[in-house]
JSON list of C-alpha atoms in Angstrom, two decimals:
[
{"chain": "A", "resi": 1052, "resn": "MET", "atom": "CA", "xyz": [102.70, 86.14, 103.62]},
{"chain": "A", "resi": 1053, "resn": "THR", "atom": "CA", "xyz": [104.13, 89.83, 103.77]},
{"chain": "A", "resi": 1054, "resn": "LYS", "atom": "CA", "xyz": [107.17, 91.27, 103.54]},
{"chain": "A", "resi": 1055, "resn": "GLN", "atom": "CA", "xyz": [108.95, 92.57, 107.11]},
{"chain": "A", "resi": 1056, "resn": "TYR", "atom": "CA", "xyz": [111.44, 95.57, 107.11]},
{"chain": "A", "resi": 1057, "resn": "THR", "atom": "CA", "xyz": [112.71, 95.91, 110.02]},
{"chain": "A", "resi": 1058, "resn": "THR", "atom": "CA", "xyz": [114.27, 99.25, 109.24]},
{"chain": "A", "resi": 1059, "resn": "LYS", "atom": "CA", "xyz": [114.50, 103.19, 107.53]},
{"chain": "A", "resi": 1060, "resn": "GLN", "atom": "CA", "xyz": [117.14, 102.13, 105.29]},
{"chain": "A", "resi": 1061, "resn": "SER", "atom": "CA", "xyz": [115.56, 98.31, 104.10]},
{"chain": "A", "resi": 1062, "resn": "VAL", "atom": "CA", "xyz": [112.91, 100.74, 102.99]},
{"chain": "A", "resi": 1063, "resn": "ILE", "atom": "CA", "xyz": [113.75, 103.31, 101.37]},
{"chain": "A", "resi": 1064, "resn": "ASN", "atom": "CA", "xyz": [116.54, 101.17, 99.60]},
{"chain": "A", "resi": 1065, "resn": "GLU", "atom": "CA", "xyz": [112.95, 99.54, 98.80]},
{"chain": "A", "resi": 1066, "resn": "ALA", "atom": "CA", "xyz": [111.77, 102.91, 96.90]},
{"chain": "A", "resi": 1067, "resn": "GLN", "atom": "CA", "xyz": [115.10, 104.24, 95.21]},
{"chain": "A", "resi": 1068, "resn": "LYS", "atom": "CA", "xyz": [114.70, 101.17, 93.04]},
{"chain": "A", "resi": 1069, "resn": "ILE", "atom": "CA", "xyz": [110.95, 102.14, 91.44]},
{"chain": "A", "resi": 1070, "resn": "LEU", "atom": "CA", "xyz": [113.06, 105.81, 90.50]},
{"chain": "A", "resi": 1071, "resn": "GLY", "atom": "CA", "xyz": [112.80, 106.69, 86.55]},
{"chain": "A", "resi": 1072, "resn": "ARG", "atom": "CA", "xyz": [110.63, 103.81, 86.07]},
{"chain": "A", "resi": 1073, "resn": "SER", "atom": "CA", "xyz": [106.67, 103.33, 87.05]},
{"chain": "A", "resi": 1074, "resn": "LEU", "atom": "CA", "xyz": [105.21, 100.25, 87.83]},
{"chain": "A", "resi": 1075, "resn": "ARG", "atom": "CA", "xyz": [105.15, 98.45, 84.92]},
{"chain": "A", "resi": 1076, "resn": "ASP", "atom": "CA", "xyz": [108.76, 98.00, 84.37]},
{"chain": "A", "resi": 1077, "resn": "VAL", "atom": "CA", "xyz": [108.38, 96.62, 87.94]},
{"chain": "A", "resi": 1078, "resn": "MET", "atom": "CA", "xyz": [105.18, 93.89, 87.45]},
{"chain": "A", "resi": 1079, "resn": "THR", "atom": "CA", "xyz": [107.83, 92.57, 83.90]},
{"chain": "A", "resi": 1080, "resn": "ASP", "atom": "CA", "xyz": [110.68, 92.27, 85.15]},
{"chain": "A", "resi": 1081, "resn": "ASP", "atom": "CA", "xyz": [108.87, 89.86, 88.50]},
{"chain": "A", "resi": 1082, "resn": "GLU", "atom": "CA", "xyz": [106.74, 88.64, 85.43]},
{"chain": "A", "resi": 1083, "resn": "VAL", "atom": "CA", "xyz": [103.68, 89.15, 87.00]},
{"chain": "A", "resi": 1084, "resn": "ASP", "atom": "CA", "xyz": [100.33, 88.46, 85.33]},
{"chain": "A", "resi": 1085, "resn": "ILE", "atom": "CA", "xyz": [99.92, 92.55, 83.63]},
{"chain": "A", "resi": 1086, "resn": "GLU", "atom": "CA", "xyz": [96.49, 91.45, 82.06]},
{"chain": "A", "resi": 1087, "resn": "GLU", "atom": "CA", "xyz": [94.48, 90.72, 84.83]},
{"chain": "A", "resi": 1088, "resn": "ILE", "atom": "CA", "xyz": [96.00, 94.10, 86.54]},
{"chain": "A", "resi": 1089, "resn": "GLU", "atom": "CA", "xyz": [95.53, 95.72, 83.64]},
{"chain": "A", "resi": 1090, "resn": "LYS", "atom": "CA", "xyz": [91.64, 93.33, 84.42]},
{"chain": "A", "resi": 1091, "resn": "LYS", "atom": "CA", "xyz": [91.27, 94.84, 87.99]},
{"chain": "A", "resi": 1092, "resn": "LEU", "atom": "CA", "xyz": [92.01, 98.78, 86.74]},
{"chain": "A", "resi": 1093, "resn": "VAL", "atom": "CA", "xyz": [89.02, 98.36, 84.52]},
{"chain": "A", "resi": 1094, "resn": "GLN", "atom": "CA", "xyz": [87.01, 96.97, 87.25]},
{"chain": "A", "resi": 1095, "resn": "TYR", "atom": "CA", "xyz": [87.68, 99.78, 90.07]},
{"chain": "A", "resi": 1096, "resn": "GLY", "atom": "CA", "xyz": [88.24, 102.16, 87.62]},
{"chain": "A", "resi": 1097, "resn": "ALA", "atom": "CA", "xyz": [91.53, 104.13, 87.20]},
{"chain": "A", "resi": 1098, "resn": "ARG", "atom": "CA", "xyz": [91.18, 107.42, 89.10]},
{"chain": "A", "resi": 1099, "resn": "ARG", "atom": "CA", "xyz": [90.21, 104.92, 92.45]},
{"chain": "A", "resi": 1100, "resn": "LYS", "atom": "CA", "xyz": [91.21, 106.98, 94.77]},
{"chain": "A", "resi": 1101, "resn": "GLY", "atom": "CA", "xyz": [94.21, 105.37, 96.01]},
{"chain": "A", "resi": 1102, "resn": "LEU", "atom": "CA", "xyz": [94.93, 102.83, 94.17]},
{"chain": "A", "resi": 1103, "resn": "LEU", "atom": "CA", "xyz": [98.33, 103.37, 93.10]},
{"chain": "A", "resi": 1104, "resn": "GLY", "atom": "CA", "xyz": [99.34, 103.36, 96.21]},
{"chain": "A", "resi": 1105, "resn": "GLU", "atom": "CA", "xyz": [97.44, 99.57, 96.66]},
{"chain": "A", "resi": 1106, "resn": "LEU", "atom": "CA", "xyz": [99.82, 98.69, 93.98]},
{"chain": "A", "resi": 1107, "resn": "VAL", "atom": "CA", "xyz": [103.01, 99.85, 95.23]},
{"chain": "A", "resi": 1108, "resn": "GLU", "atom": "CA", "xyz": [102.23, 98.68, 98.56]},
{"chain": "A", "resi": 1109, "resn": "GLU", "atom": "CA", "xyz": [101.82, 94.89, 96.83]},
{"chain": "A", "resi": 1110, "resn": "PHE", "atom": "CA", "xyz": [103.69, 94.91, 94.26]},
{"chain": "A", "resi": 1111, "resn": "VAL", "atom": "CA", "xyz": [107.09, 97.09, 95.09]},
{"chain": "A", "resi": 1112, "resn": "PHE", "atom": "CA", "xyz": [107.62, 96.36, 99.01]},
{"chain": "A", "resi": 1113, "resn": "GLY", "atom": "CA", "xyz": [105.13, 93.27, 98.84]},
{"chain": "A", "resi": 1114, "resn": "LEU", "atom": "CA", "xyz": [103.17, 94.66, 101.48]},
{"chain": "A", "resi": 1115, "resn": "ASP", "atom": "CA", "xyz": [99.31, 92.45, 102.47]},
{"chain": "A", "resi": 1116, "resn": "VAL", "atom": "CA", "xyz": [97.56, 95.66, 101.45]},
{"chain": "A", "resi": 1117, "resn": "ASN", "atom": "CA", "xyz": [94.20, 96.47, 103.56]},
{"chain": "A", "resi": 1118, "resn": "ASN", "atom": "CA", "xyz": [93.46, 99.21, 106.04]},
{"chain": "A", "resi": 1119, "resn": "ARG", "atom": "CA", "xyz": [95.67, 99.77, 108.81]},
{"chain": "A", "resi": 1120, "resn": "ALA", "atom": "CA", "xyz": [95.80, 101.43, 112.57]},
{"chain": "A", "resi": 1121, "resn": "GLU", "atom": "CA", "xyz": [99.38, 101.26, 112.72]},
{"chain": "A", "resi": 1122, "resn": "ALA", "atom": "CA", "xyz": [101.98, 102.17, 109.91]},
{"chain": "A", "resi": 1123, "resn": "ASP", "atom": "CA", "xyz": [102.23, 100.31, 106.71]},
{"chain": "A", "resi": 1124, "resn": "PHE", "atom": "CA", "xyz": [105.74, 99.63, 107.17]},
{"chain": "A", "resi": 1125, "resn": "ALA", "atom": "CA", "xyz": [104.67, 98.76, 111.54]},
{"chain": "A", "resi": 1126, "resn": "THR", "atom": "CA", "xyz": [108.04, 97.67, 112.67]},
{"chain": "A", "resi": 1127, "resn": "ALA", "atom": "CA", "xyz": [109.74, 100.71, 111.65]},
{"chain": "A", "resi": 1128, "resn": "GLY", "atom": "CA", "xyz": [107.24, 103.05, 112.13]},
{"chain": "A", "resi": 1129, "resn": "ILE", "atom": "CA", "xyz": [106.84, 103.74, 108.25]},
{"chain": "A", "resi": 1130, "resn": "GLU", "atom": "CA", "xyz": [103.61, 105.09, 106.92]},
{"chain": "A", "resi": 1131, "resn": "LEU", "atom": "CA", "xyz": [103.82, 104.58, 102.39]},
{"chain": "A", "resi": 1132, "resn": "LYS", "atom": "CA", "xyz": [102.51, 108.13, 100.79]},
{"chain": "A", "resi": 1133, "resn": "THR", "atom": "CA", "xyz": [102.64, 108.06, 96.83]},
{"chain": "A", "resi": 1134, "resn": "ASN", "atom": "CA", "xyz": [101.76, 111.21, 95.55]},
{"chain": "A", "resi": 1135, "resn": "PRO", "atom": "CA", "xyz": [101.58, 112.55, 92.16]},
{"chain": "A", "resi": 1136, "resn": "LEU", "atom": "CA", "xyz": [103.73, 115.58, 90.43]},
{"chain": "A", "resi": 1137, "resn": "LYS", "atom": "CA", "xyz": [102.94, 117.53, 87.57]},
{"chain": "A", "resi": 1138, "resn": "LYS", "atom": "CA", "xyz": [105.02, 119.37, 85.29]},
{"chain": "A", "resi": 1139, "resn": "HIS", "atom": "CA", "xyz": [105.47, 123.27, 85.80]},
{"chain": "A", "resi": 1140, "resn": "ARG", "atom": "CA", "xyz": [106.04, 126.08, 83.50]},
{"chain": "A", "resi": 1141, "resn": "THR", "atom": "CA", "xyz": [109.34, 126.88, 84.45]},
{"chain": "A", "resi": 1142, "resn": "LYS", "atom": "CA", "xyz": [110.62, 123.40, 83.75]},
{"chain": "A", "resi": 1143, "resn": "THR", "atom": "CA", "xyz": [110.00, 122.20, 87.20]},
{"chain": "A", "resi": 1144, "resn": "TYR", "atom": "CA", "xyz": [108.29, 120.26, 89.48]},
{"chain": "A", "resi": 1145, "resn": "ILE", "atom": "CA", "xyz": [104.96, 121.15, 91.62]},
{"chain": "A", "resi": 1146, "resn": "SER", "atom": "CA", "xyz": [102.30, 118.86, 93.79]},
{"chain": "A", "resi": 1147, "resn": "LYS", "atom": "CA", "xyz": [99.43, 118.11, 91.56]},
{"chain": "A", "resi": 1148, "resn": "GLU", "atom": "CA", "xyz": [97.34, 117.86, 95.07]},
{"chain": "A", "resi": 1149, "resn": "ARG", "atom": "CA", "xyz": [97.63, 117.71, 98.91]},
{"chain": "A", "resi": 1150, "resn": "LEU", "atom": "CA", "xyz": [98.69, 115.42, 100.71]},
{"chain": "A", "resi": 1151, "resn": "VAL", "atom": "CA", "xyz": [96.42, 113.34, 102.19]},
{"chain": "A", "resi": 1152, "resn": "PHE", "atom": "CA", "xyz": [97.09, 111.09, 105.00]},
{"chain": "A", "resi": 1153, "resn": "SER", "atom": "CA", "xyz": [94.54, 109.27, 107.49]},
{"chain": "A", "resi": 1154, "resn": "MET", "atom": "CA", "xyz": [90.84, 109.85, 107.82]},
{"chain": "A", "resi": 1155, "resn": "ILE", "atom": "CA", "xyz": [89.42, 111.93, 111.62]},
{"chain": "A", "resi": 1156, "resn": "ASN", "atom": "CA", "xyz": [87.59, 110.12, 113.70]},
{"chain": "A", "resi": 1157, "resn": "TYR", "atom": "CA", "xyz": [85.41, 112.95, 114.67]},
{"chain": "A", "resi": 1158, "resn": "ASP", "atom": "CA", "xyz": [84.68, 110.49, 117.93]},
{"chain": "A", "resi": 1159, "resn": "ASN", "atom": "CA", "xyz": [88.37, 109.50, 118.68]},
{"chain": "A", "resi": 1160, "resn": "VAL", "atom": "CA", "xyz": [90.25, 112.92, 118.49]},
{"chain": "A", "resi": 1161, "resn": "VAL", "atom": "CA", "xyz": [87.87, 114.66, 120.67]},
{"chain": "A", "resi": 1162, "resn": "LYS", "atom": "CA", "xyz": [89.74, 112.50, 123.34]},
{"chain": "A", "resi": 1163, "resn": "GLU", "atom": "CA", "xyz": [93.05, 113.43, 122.06]},
{"chain": "A", "resi": 1164, "resn": "LYS", "atom": "CA", "xyz": [95.91, 115.00, 122.29]},
{"chain": "A", "resi": 1165, "resn": "TRP", "atom": "CA", "xyz": [98.76, 116.72, 120.16]},
{"chain": "A", "resi": 1166, "resn": "GLU", "atom": "CA", "xyz": [101.35, 114.78, 121.41]},
{"chain": "A", "resi": 1167, "resn": "THR", "atom": "CA", "xyz": [99.91, 111.64, 121.50]},
{"chain": "A", "resi": 1168, "resn": "SER", "atom": "CA", "xyz": [97.36, 112.13, 118.51]},
{"chain": "A", "resi": 1169, "resn": "SER", "atom": "CA", "xyz": [96.69, 109.15, 116.50]},
{"chain": "A", "resi": 1170, "resn": "PHE", "atom": "CA", "xyz": [97.08, 111.19, 113.33]},
{"chain": "A", "resi": 1171, "resn": "LEU", "atom": "CA", "xyz": [101.85, 111.21, 115.08]},
{"chain": "A", "resi": 1172, "resn": "LYS", "atom": "CA", "xyz": [101.34, 107.68, 115.86]},
{"chain": "A", "resi": 1173, "resn": "LYS", "atom": "CA", "xyz": [100.22, 106.48, 111.93]},
{"chain": "A", "resi": 1174, "resn": "ASN", "atom": "CA", "xyz": [102.01, 109.83, 110.04]},
{"chain": "A", "resi": 1175, "resn": "LYS", "atom": "CA", "xyz": [105.12, 110.39, 112.38]},
{"chain": "A", "resi": 1176, "resn": "VAL", "atom": "CA", "xyz": [107.45, 109.11, 109.99]},
{"chain": "A", "resi": 1177, "resn": "LEU", "atom": "CA", "xyz": [106.33, 108.99, 105.78]},
{"chain": "A", "resi": 1178, "resn": "MET", "atom": "CA", "xyz": [108.24, 107.01, 102.96]},
{"chain": "A", "resi": 1179, "resn": "LEU", "atom": "CA", "xyz": [107.08, 109.73, 100.73]},
{"chain": "A", "resi": 1180, "resn": "MET", "atom": "CA", "xyz": [107.29, 108.35, 96.76]},
{"chain": "A", "resi": 1181, "resn": "PHE", "atom": "CA", "xyz": [106.54, 110.97, 94.12]},
{"chain": "A", "resi": 1182, "resn": "TYR", "atom": "CA", "xyz": [105.58, 110.63, 90.73]},
{"chain": "A", "resi": 1183, "resn": "LEU", "atom": "CA", "xyz": [105.44, 112.22, 87.47]},
{"chain": "A", "resi": 1184, "resn": "TRP", "atom": "CA", "xyz": [101.00, 112.91, 86.58]},
{"chain": "A", "resi": 1185, "resn": "MET", "atom": "CA", "xyz": [100.16, 112.84, 82.68]},
{"chain": "A", "resi": 1186, "resn": "LYS", "atom": "CA", "xyz": [97.03, 112.20, 81.75]},
{"chain": "A", "resi": 1187, "resn": "ASP", "atom": "CA", "xyz": [95.00, 109.90, 80.19]},
{"chain": "A", "resi": 1188, "resn": "GLN", "atom": "CA", "xyz": [97.89, 107.80, 80.56]},
{"chain": "A", "resi": 1189, "resn": "ASN", "atom": "CA", "xyz": [97.94, 104.03, 82.61]},
{"chain": "A", "resi": 1190, "resn": "ILE", "atom": "CA", "xyz": [98.52, 104.28, 85.88]},
{"chain": "A", "resi": 1191, "resn": "LEU", "atom": "CA", "xyz": [101.39, 101.30, 85.25]},
{"chain": "A", "resi": 1192, "resn": "ASP", "atom": "CA", "xyz": [103.17, 103.79, 83.06]},
{"chain": "A", "resi": 1193, "resn": "TYR", "atom": "CA", "xyz": [103.90, 106.91, 85.25]},
{"chain": "A", "resi": 1194, "resn": "LYS", "atom": "CA", "xyz": [107.23, 107.30, 85.77]},
{"chain": "A", "resi": 1195, "resn": "PHE", "atom": "CA", "xyz": [108.80, 107.45, 89.56]},
{"chain": "A", "resi": 1196, "resn": "LYS", "atom": "CA", "xyz": [110.46, 110.61, 89.87]},
{"chain": "A", "resi": 1197, "resn": "PHE", "atom": "CA", "xyz": [112.29, 110.39, 93.66]},
{"chain": "A", "resi": 1198, "resn": "VAL", "atom": "CA", "xyz": [111.01, 109.54, 97.06]},
{"chain": "A", "resi": 1199, "resn": "HIS", "atom": "CA", "xyz": [112.04, 110.92, 100.71]},
{"chain": "A", "resi": 1200, "resn": "LEU", "atom": "CA", "xyz": [112.05, 109.45, 103.73]},
{"chain": "A", "resi": 1201, "resn": "LEU", "atom": "CA", "xyz": [109.71, 112.05, 105.87]},
{"chain": "A", "resi": 1202, "resn": "GLU", "atom": "CA", "xyz": [110.65, 112.88, 109.75]},
{"chain": "A", "resi": 1203, "resn": "LEU", "atom": "CA", "xyz": [107.49, 115.09, 109.87]},
{"chain": "A", "resi": 1204, "resn": "LEU", "atom": "CA", "xyz": [108.98, 116.07, 113.42]},
{"chain": "A", "resi": 1205, "resn": "LYS", "atom": "CA", "xyz": [112.27, 116.20, 113.72]},
{"chain": "A", "resi": 1206, "resn": "ASP", "atom": "CA", "xyz": [112.97, 118.08, 109.20]},
{"chain": "A", "resi": 1207, "resn": "ILE", "atom": "CA", "xyz": [110.77, 120.45, 109.33]},
{"chain": "A", "resi": 1208, "resn": "SER", "atom": "CA", "xyz": [111.36, 123.64, 110.94]},
{"chain": "A", "resi": 1209, "resn": "ASP", "atom": "CA", "xyz": [110.12, 124.03, 114.56]},
{"chain": "A", "resi": 1210, "resn": "GLU", "atom": "CA", "xyz": [108.24, 126.85, 113.15]},
{"chain": "A", "resi": 1211, "resn": "ASP", "atom": "CA", "xyz": [106.33, 124.73, 110.94]},
{"chain": "A", "resi": 1212, "resn": "ILE", "atom": "CA", "xyz": [105.71, 121.54, 112.99]},
{"chain": "A", "resi": 1213, "resn": "LEU", "atom": "CA", "xyz": [104.14, 125.25, 115.57]},
{"chain": "A", "resi": 1214, "resn": "GLN", "atom": "CA", "xyz": [102.10, 125.68, 113.12]},
{"chain": "A", "resi": 1215, "resn": "ILE", "atom": "CA", "xyz": [100.42, 122.45, 112.28]},
{"chain": "A", "resi": 1216, "resn": "LYS", "atom": "CA", "xyz": [99.95, 121.87, 116.06]},
{"chain": "A", "resi": 1217, "resn": "LYS", "atom": "CA", "xyz": [97.74, 124.75, 116.37]},
{"chain": "A", "resi": 1218, "resn": "ASP", "atom": "CA", "xyz": [96.28, 123.30, 113.21]},
{"chain": "A", "resi": 1219, "resn": "TRP", "atom": "CA", "xyz": [95.24, 120.40, 114.45]},
{"chain": "A", "resi": 1220, "resn": "GLU", "atom": "CA", "xyz": [94.23, 122.29, 117.76]},
{"chain": "A", "resi": 1221, "resn": "PHE", "atom": "CA", "xyz": [91.96, 124.64, 115.08]},
{"chain": "A", "resi": 1222, "resn": "ILE", "atom": "CA", "xyz": [90.46, 121.53, 114.01]},
{"chain": "A", "resi": 1223, "resn": "VAL", "atom": "CA", "xyz": [90.26, 119.26, 116.95]},
{"chain": "A", "resi": 1224, "resn": "LYS", "atom": "CA", "xyz": [88.42, 122.46, 118.43]},
{"chain": "A", "resi": 1225, "resn": "LYS", "atom": "CA", "xyz": [85.63, 123.06, 116.32]},
{"chain": "A", "resi": 1226, "resn": "ILE", "atom": "CA", "xyz": [85.19, 118.65, 116.26]},
{"chain": "A", "resi": 1227, "resn": "LYS", "atom": "CA", "xyz": [84.54, 119.75, 120.58]},
{"chain": "A", "resi": 1228, "resn": "ARG", "atom": "CA", "xyz": [82.30, 122.63, 119.77]},
{"chain": "A", "resi": 1229, "resn": "GLY", "atom": "CA", "xyz": [80.26, 120.41, 117.40]},
{"chain": "A", "resi": 1230, "resn": "GLU", "atom": "CA", "xyz": [81.41, 122.32, 114.50]},
{"chain": "A", "resi": 1231, "resn": "ALA", "atom": "CA", "xyz": [82.50, 119.34, 112.22]},
{"chain": "A", "resi": 1232, "resn": "HIS", "atom": "CA", "xyz": [79.91, 120.03, 109.96]},
{"chain": "A", "resi": 1233, "resn": "LEU", "atom": "CA", "xyz": [81.95, 123.96, 109.55]},
{"chain": "A", "resi": 1234, "resn": "LEU", "atom": "CA", "xyz": [84.84, 122.78, 109.00]},
{"chain": "A", "resi": 1235, "resn": "SER", "atom": "CA", "xyz": [86.73, 124.28, 106.03]},
{"chain": "A", "resi": 1236, "resn": "GLU", "atom": "CA", "xyz": [90.35, 123.85, 104.60]},
{"chain": "A", "resi": 1237, "resn": "GLY", "atom": "CA", "xyz": [90.31, 127.59, 105.13]},
{"chain": "A", "resi": 1238, "resn": "ASP", "atom": "CA", "xyz": [90.26, 127.25, 108.56]},
{"chain": "A", "resi": 1239, "resn": "THR", "atom": "CA", "xyz": [93.84, 126.56, 108.94]},
{"chain": "A", "resi": 1240, "resn": "TYR", "atom": "CA", "xyz": [97.43, 127.54, 107.52]},
{"chain": "A", "resi": 1241, "resn": "TYR", "atom": "CA", "xyz": [100.07, 124.39, 106.74]},
{"chain": "A", "resi": 1242, "resn": "LEU", "atom": "CA", "xyz": [97.80, 120.76, 107.72]},
{"chain": "A", "resi": 1243, "resn": "GLY", "atom": "CA", "xyz": [93.64, 121.77, 106.32]},
{"chain": "A", "resi": 1244, "resn": "ALA", "atom": "CA", "xyz": [90.78, 119.42, 106.54]},
{"chain": "A", "resi": 1245, "resn": "CYS", "atom": "CA", "xyz": [89.75, 118.08, 103.38]},
{"chain": "A", "resi": 1246, "resn": "THR", "atom": "CA", "xyz": [86.65, 116.22, 101.86]},
{"chain": "A", "resi": 1247, "resn": "LYS", "atom": "CA", "xyz": [87.09, 112.62, 101.73]},
{"chain": "A", "resi": 1248, "resn": "ALA", "atom": "CA", "xyz": [83.69, 110.70, 100.01]},
{"chain": "A", "resi": 1249, "resn": "ALA", "atom": "CA", "xyz": [82.81, 108.92, 97.08]},
{"chain": "A", "resi": 1250, "resn": "ASN", "atom": "CA", "xyz": [80.41, 112.26, 96.52]},
{"chain": "A", "resi": 1251, "resn": "SER", "atom": "CA", "xyz": [78.82, 114.85, 98.41]},
{"chain": "A", "resi": 1252, "resn": "ARG", "atom": "CA", "xyz": [75.93, 113.32, 99.41]},
{"chain": "A", "resi": 1253, "resn": "VAL", "atom": "CA", "xyz": [78.14, 111.37, 101.74]},
{"chain": "A", "resi": 1254, "resn": "VAL", "atom": "CA", "xyz": [77.86, 112.12, 105.83]},
{"chain": "A", "resi": 1255, "resn": "LYS", "atom": "CA", "xyz": [79.34, 111.15, 109.47]},
{"chain": "A", "resi": 1256, "resn": "ASP", "atom": "CA", "xyz": [77.88, 111.35, 112.64]},
{"chain": "A", "resi": 1257, "resn": "GLN", "atom": "CA", "xyz": [79.52, 113.74, 115.43]},
{"chain": "A", "resi": 1258, "resn": "PRO", "atom": "CA", "xyz": [79.89, 113.39, 118.78]},
{"chain": "A", "resi": 1259, "resn": "MET", "atom": "CA", "xyz": [79.37, 117.09, 119.89]},
{"chain": "A", "resi": 1260, "resn": "SER", "atom": "CA", "xyz": [76.27, 117.70, 117.29]},
{"chain": "A", "resi": 1261, "resn": "ARG", "atom": "CA", "xyz": [73.42, 116.09, 115.68]},
{"chain": "A", "resi": 1262, "resn": "THR", "atom": "CA", "xyz": [74.06, 117.78, 112.69]},
{"chain": "A", "resi": 1263, "resn": "PRO", "atom": "CA", "xyz": [76.18, 115.24, 110.48]},
{"chain": "A", "resi": 1264, "resn": "ALA", "atom": "CA", "xyz": [78.82, 116.14, 109.03]},
{"chain": "A", "resi": 1265, "resn": "LYS", "atom": "CA", "xyz": [81.86, 115.21, 105.41]},
{"chain": "A", "resi": 1266, "resn": "PRO", "atom": "CA", "xyz": [83.94, 112.52, 106.46]},
{"chain": "A", "resi": 1267, "resn": "ARG", "atom": "CA", "xyz": [87.12, 114.89, 106.10]},
{"chain": "A", "resi": 1268, "resn": "ALA", "atom": "CA", "xyz": [90.62, 113.55, 105.99]},
{"chain": "A", "resi": 1269, "resn": "PHE", "atom": "CA", "xyz": [94.65, 115.77, 107.30]},
{"chain": "A", "resi": 1270, "resn": "SER", "atom": "CA", "xyz": [95.86, 116.50, 104.72]},
{"chain": "A", "resi": 1271, "resn": "PHE", "atom": "CA", "xyz": [99.42, 118.86, 103.67]},
{"chain": "A", "resi": 1272, "resn": "LYS", "atom": "CA", "xyz": [98.03, 121.81, 101.79]},
{"chain": "A", "resi": 1273, "resn": "GLN", "atom": "CA", "xyz": [99.20, 121.89, 98.14]},
{"chain": "A", "resi": 1274, "resn": "GLN", "atom": "CA", "xyz": [100.96, 125.56, 98.33]},
{"chain": "A", "resi": 1275, "resn": "TYR", "atom": "CA", "xyz": [103.00, 124.17, 101.75]},
{"chain": "A", "resi": 1276, "resn": "LEU", "atom": "CA", "xyz": [103.60, 120.88, 100.21]},
{"chain": "A", "resi": 1277, "resn": "ASN", "atom": "CA", "xyz": [105.23, 122.69, 96.95]},
{"chain": "A", "resi": 1278, "resn": "TYR", "atom": "CA", "xyz": [106.80, 124.78, 99.47]},
{"chain": "A", "resi": 1279, "resn": "LEU", "atom": "CA", "xyz": [108.83, 121.35, 101.00]},
{"chain": "A", "resi": 1280, "resn": "ILE", "atom": "CA", "xyz": [109.15, 119.69, 97.55]},
{"chain": "A", "resi": 1281, "resn": "GLN", "atom": "CA", "xyz": [110.94, 122.72, 96.06]},
{"chain": "A", "resi": 1282, "resn": "ARG", "atom": "CA", "xyz": [112.85, 124.49, 99.57]},
{"chain": "A", "resi": 1283, "resn": "GLU", "atom": "CA", "xyz": [113.89, 120.91, 100.81]},
{"chain": "A", "resi": 1284, "resn": "TRP", "atom": "CA", "xyz": [113.00, 117.59, 98.81]},
{"chain": "A", "resi": 1285, "resn": "LEU", "atom": "CA", "xyz": [113.33, 118.75, 95.16]},
{"chain": "A", "resi": 1286, "resn": "GLY", "atom": "CA", "xyz": [117.00, 119.17, 93.96]},
{"chain": "A", "resi": 1287, "resn": "LYS", "atom": "CA", "xyz": [119.02, 116.32, 96.14]},
{"chain": "A", "resi": 1288, "resn": "ASP", "atom": "CA", "xyz": [115.50, 113.74, 95.54]},
{"chain": "A", "resi": 1289, "resn": "VAL", "atom": "CA", "xyz": [114.62, 113.96, 91.90]},
{"chain": "A", "resi": 1290, "resn": "SER", "atom": "CA", "xyz": [115.22, 111.28, 89.46]},
{"chain": "A", "resi": 1291, "resn": "THR", "atom": "CA", "xyz": [116.57, 112.90, 86.26]}
]
């Protein structure tokens, strides 16, 4: 039975328990059969996208892993995101990659407005968990450096929210014109439409054109995410 979280603070409290620790540490404390987990890593491949996030859901938070339409912590209204950091030459941390949100449903998004969009519904409040990526290291051994609860429409400046809204609207307008196949991350500033598929040959239908398009997901661009990490979050949330 999946564990229930009814408040934001209960999610924060649980997330903070892994600060300075790894998934292996948590599993050892809970006497999890790590050998079985290791076998799964071999089976799926340690580079499988989303694998670490699924393990965090299951072993840190006690959630059943599935493709939820609603937020991961439905009662508390919080979506969980794990993202890798790497050490910068200035001895600080930067994000290794963009922060990927939900897939863009080409059929549905053309019917949406920003204020009631599925993007905001699922990602309005985010529990961000940042771990230190190390080359060739087992994902069970990545150390979690800091966590941050992001209330998207409250914690980011009005100017940034306006730009994110404009980016979302630009992406949607392009899909409405039957140009989903022409989408590019270079189109927008903070919120991008990144490709998300197993390989470049994967395509899907779009509603306003017969030309198939690459599957894409909304994402915070890496440069913007690093701005937030450096200017807003780093220092007060980092575990020593």
